[in-house]
Short mmCIF file of C-alpha atoms in Angstrom, two decimals:
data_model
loop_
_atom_site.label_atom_id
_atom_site.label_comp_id
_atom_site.label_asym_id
_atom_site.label_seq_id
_atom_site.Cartn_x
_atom_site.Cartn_y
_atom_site.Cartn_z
CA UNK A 1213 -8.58 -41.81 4.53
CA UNK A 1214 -8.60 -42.04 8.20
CA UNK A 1215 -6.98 -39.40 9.54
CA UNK A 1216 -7.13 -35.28 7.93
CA UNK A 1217 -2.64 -36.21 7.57
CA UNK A 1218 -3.42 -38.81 5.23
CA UNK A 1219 -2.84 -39.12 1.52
CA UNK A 1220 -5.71 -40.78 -0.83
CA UNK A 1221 -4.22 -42.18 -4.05
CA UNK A 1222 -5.96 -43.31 -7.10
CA UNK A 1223 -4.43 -45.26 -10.46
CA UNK A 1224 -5.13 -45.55 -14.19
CA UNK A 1225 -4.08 -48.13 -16.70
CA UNK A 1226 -3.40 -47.92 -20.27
CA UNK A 1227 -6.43 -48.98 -21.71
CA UNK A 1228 -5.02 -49.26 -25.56
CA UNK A 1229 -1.18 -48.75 -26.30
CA UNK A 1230 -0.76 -46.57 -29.36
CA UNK A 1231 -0.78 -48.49 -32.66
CA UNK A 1232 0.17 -47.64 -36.00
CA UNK A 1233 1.98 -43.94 -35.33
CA UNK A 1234 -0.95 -43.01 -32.92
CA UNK A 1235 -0.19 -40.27 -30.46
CA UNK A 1236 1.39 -41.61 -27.09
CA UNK A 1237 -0.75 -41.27 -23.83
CA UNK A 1238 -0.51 -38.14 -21.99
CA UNK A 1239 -1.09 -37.26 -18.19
CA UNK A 1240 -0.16 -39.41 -14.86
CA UNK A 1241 -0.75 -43.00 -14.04
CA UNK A 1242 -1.35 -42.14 -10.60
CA UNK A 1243 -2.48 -39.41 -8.37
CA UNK A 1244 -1.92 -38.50 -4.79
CA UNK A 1245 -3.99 -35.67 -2.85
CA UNK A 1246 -4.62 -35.09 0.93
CA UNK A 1247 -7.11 -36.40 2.84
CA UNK A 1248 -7.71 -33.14 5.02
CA UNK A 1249 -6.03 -30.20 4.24
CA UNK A 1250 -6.99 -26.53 3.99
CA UNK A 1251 -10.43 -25.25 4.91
CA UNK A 1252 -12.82 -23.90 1.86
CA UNK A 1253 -12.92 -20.08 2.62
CA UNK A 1254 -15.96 -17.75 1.22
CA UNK A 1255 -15.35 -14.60 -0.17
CA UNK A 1256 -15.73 -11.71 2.14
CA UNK A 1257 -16.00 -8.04 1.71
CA UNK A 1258 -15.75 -5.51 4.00
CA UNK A 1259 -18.63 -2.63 4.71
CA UNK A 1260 -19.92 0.04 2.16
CA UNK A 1261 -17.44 3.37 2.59
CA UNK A 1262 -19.01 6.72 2.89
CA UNK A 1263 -20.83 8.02 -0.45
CA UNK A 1264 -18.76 10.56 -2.39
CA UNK A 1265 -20.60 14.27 -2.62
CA UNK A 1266 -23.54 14.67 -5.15
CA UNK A 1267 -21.87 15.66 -8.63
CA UNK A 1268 -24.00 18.51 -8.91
CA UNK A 1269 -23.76 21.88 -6.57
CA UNK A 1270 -27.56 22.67 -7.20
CA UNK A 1271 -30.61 19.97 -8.38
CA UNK A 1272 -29.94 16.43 -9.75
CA UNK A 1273 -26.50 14.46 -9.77
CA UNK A 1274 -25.11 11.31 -9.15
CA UNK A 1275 -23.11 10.20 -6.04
CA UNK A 1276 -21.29 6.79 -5.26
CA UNK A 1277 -20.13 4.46 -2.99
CA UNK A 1278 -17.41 1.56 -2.82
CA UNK A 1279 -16.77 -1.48 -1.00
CA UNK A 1280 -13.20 -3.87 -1.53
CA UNK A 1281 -12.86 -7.53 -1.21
CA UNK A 1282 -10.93 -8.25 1.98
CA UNK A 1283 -10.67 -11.94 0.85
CA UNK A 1284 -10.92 -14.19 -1.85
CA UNK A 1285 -12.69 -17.57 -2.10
CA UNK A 1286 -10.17 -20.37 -1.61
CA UNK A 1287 -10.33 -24.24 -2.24
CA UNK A 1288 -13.77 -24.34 -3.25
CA UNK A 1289 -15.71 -21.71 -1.53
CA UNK A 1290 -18.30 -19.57 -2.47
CA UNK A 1291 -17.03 -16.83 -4.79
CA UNK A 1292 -18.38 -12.85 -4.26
CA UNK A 1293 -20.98 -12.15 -6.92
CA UNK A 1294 -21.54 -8.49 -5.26
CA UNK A 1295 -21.49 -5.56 -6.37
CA UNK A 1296 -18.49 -3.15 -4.78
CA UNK A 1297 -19.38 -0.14 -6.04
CA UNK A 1298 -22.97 1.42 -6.28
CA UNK A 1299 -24.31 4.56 -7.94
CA UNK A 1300 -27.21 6.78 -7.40
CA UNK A 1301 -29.49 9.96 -7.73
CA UNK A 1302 -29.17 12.61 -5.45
CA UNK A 1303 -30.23 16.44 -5.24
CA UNK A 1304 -29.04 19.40 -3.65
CA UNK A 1305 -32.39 21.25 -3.14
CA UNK A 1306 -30.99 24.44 -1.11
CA UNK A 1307 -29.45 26.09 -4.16
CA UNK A 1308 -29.40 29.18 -2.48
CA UNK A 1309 -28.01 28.63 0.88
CA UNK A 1310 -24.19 27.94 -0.90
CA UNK A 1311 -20.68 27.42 0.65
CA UNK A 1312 -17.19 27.36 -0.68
CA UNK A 1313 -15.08 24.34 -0.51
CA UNK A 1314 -12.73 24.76 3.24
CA UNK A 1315 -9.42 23.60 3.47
CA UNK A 1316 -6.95 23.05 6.22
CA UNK A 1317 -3.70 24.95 6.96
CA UNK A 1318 -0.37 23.45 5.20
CA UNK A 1319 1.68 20.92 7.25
CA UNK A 1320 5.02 21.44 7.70
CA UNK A 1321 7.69 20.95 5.36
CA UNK A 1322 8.80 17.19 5.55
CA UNK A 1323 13.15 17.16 6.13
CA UNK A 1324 15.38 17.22 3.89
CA UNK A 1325 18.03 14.81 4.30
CA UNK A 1326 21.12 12.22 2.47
CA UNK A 1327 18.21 10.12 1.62
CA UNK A 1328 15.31 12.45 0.62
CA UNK A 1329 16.05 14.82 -1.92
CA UNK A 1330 12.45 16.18 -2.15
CA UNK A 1331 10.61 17.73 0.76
CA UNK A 1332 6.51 17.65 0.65
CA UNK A 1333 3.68 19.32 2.97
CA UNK A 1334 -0.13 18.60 2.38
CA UNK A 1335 -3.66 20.02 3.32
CA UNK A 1336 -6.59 18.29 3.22
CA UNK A 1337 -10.44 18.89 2.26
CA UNK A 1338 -12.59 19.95 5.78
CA UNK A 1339 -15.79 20.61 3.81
CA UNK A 1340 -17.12 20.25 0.52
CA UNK A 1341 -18.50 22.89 -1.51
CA UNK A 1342 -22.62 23.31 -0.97
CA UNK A 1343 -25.09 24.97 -3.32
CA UNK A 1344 -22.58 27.45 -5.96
CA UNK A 1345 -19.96 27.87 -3.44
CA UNK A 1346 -16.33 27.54 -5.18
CA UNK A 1347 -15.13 24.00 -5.80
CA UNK A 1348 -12.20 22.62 -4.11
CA UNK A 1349 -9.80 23.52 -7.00
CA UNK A 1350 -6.27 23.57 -5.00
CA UNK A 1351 -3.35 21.34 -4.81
CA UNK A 1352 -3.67 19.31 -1.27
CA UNK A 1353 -0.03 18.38 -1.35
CA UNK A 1354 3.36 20.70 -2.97
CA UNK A 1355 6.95 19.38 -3.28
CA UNK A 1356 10.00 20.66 -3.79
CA UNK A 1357 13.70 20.06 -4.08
CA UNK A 1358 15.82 20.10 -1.41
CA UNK A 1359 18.65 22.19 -1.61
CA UNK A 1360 21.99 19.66 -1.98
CA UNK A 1361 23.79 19.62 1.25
CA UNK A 1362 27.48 21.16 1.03
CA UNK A 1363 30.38 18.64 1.21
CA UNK A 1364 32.76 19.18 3.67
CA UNK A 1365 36.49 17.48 3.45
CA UNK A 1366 38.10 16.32 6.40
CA UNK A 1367 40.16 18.26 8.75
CA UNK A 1368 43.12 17.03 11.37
CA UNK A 1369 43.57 18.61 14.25
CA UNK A 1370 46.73 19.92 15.73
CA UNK A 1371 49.27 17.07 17.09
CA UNK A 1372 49.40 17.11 21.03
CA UNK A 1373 52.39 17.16 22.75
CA UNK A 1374 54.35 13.89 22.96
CA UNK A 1375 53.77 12.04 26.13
CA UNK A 1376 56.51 11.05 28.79
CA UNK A 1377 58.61 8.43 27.86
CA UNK A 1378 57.14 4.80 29.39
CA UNK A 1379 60.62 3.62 30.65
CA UNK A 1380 63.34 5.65 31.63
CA UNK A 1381 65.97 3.19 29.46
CA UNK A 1382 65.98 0.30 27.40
CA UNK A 1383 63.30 1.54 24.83
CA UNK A 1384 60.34 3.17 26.25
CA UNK A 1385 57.72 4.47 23.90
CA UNK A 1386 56.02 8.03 23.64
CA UNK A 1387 53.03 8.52 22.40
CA UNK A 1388 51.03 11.79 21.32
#
């Protein structure tokens, strides 16, 4: 190869022809591939998201954290032997000093339309339960069905009065 556009090409004989019923050869006599082509690309991942809240509301639980692949390894680079997800101890020592789980106001109803035939609003999670205050045990998002919009038929106006004739012989036209 000389230049990265290039093809390289290799060959194989037949080193012993099949004798006495013996299975025929299988795979190419020749091979092309390019000289340059693509890159090798490492794996990547992206950064550690925030951890999730301790499973327990008072002493020892477990919390975790997550991380994705944003790209694979291609042609021949190095793979991701990571971890993407990690688990560990925590502790809520302030049993006492508790908190109940806050949520935010309902959105608006989404519209209702031909094409949607369900409207939605959500609410999310502002603050986690702390210590023994109430768990966040409410539905963040409600639908419903929209109510089917009433057909209406087509209606013709009135006729207008016939307009003045375009010639005054020899077969004008009126027109309304």
């Amino acid at each position: 190869c000389q230049h990265k556009k290039d093809q390289s090409m290799r060959k194989r004989g037949i080193a012993q022809q099949p004798e006495e019923g013996g299975a025929d050869c299988k795979g190419a006599l020749e091979e092309t591939r390019p000289c340059g082509g693509p890159a090798d690309t490492d794996c990547h991942v992206g950064d550690w998201h925030e951890w999730t809240s301790c499973s327990a509301v008072c002493g020892k639980g477990r919390h975790t954290r997550m991380r994705y692949v944003n790209a694979e390894a291609h042609h021949g680079g190095k793979t991701c032997n990571l971890d993407l997800l990690e688990t560990a101890e925590c502790e809520i020592t302030n049993c006492e000093a508790s908190s109940d789980c806050e949520l935010t106001q309902w959105s608006e109803w989404t519209q209702c339309d031909e094409m949607y035939v369900q409207t939605y609003r959500r609410r999310e999670v502002i603050k986690e339960p702390e210590g023994k205050g109430k768990l966040c045990n409410a539905s963040l998002k409600e639908t419903l069905g929209c109510t089917p919009l009433e057909a209406s038929n087509c209606e013709l106006s009135d006729w207008r009065s016939w307009s003045a004739c375009t010639a005054s012989c020899n077969g004008g036209q009126r027109f309304r």
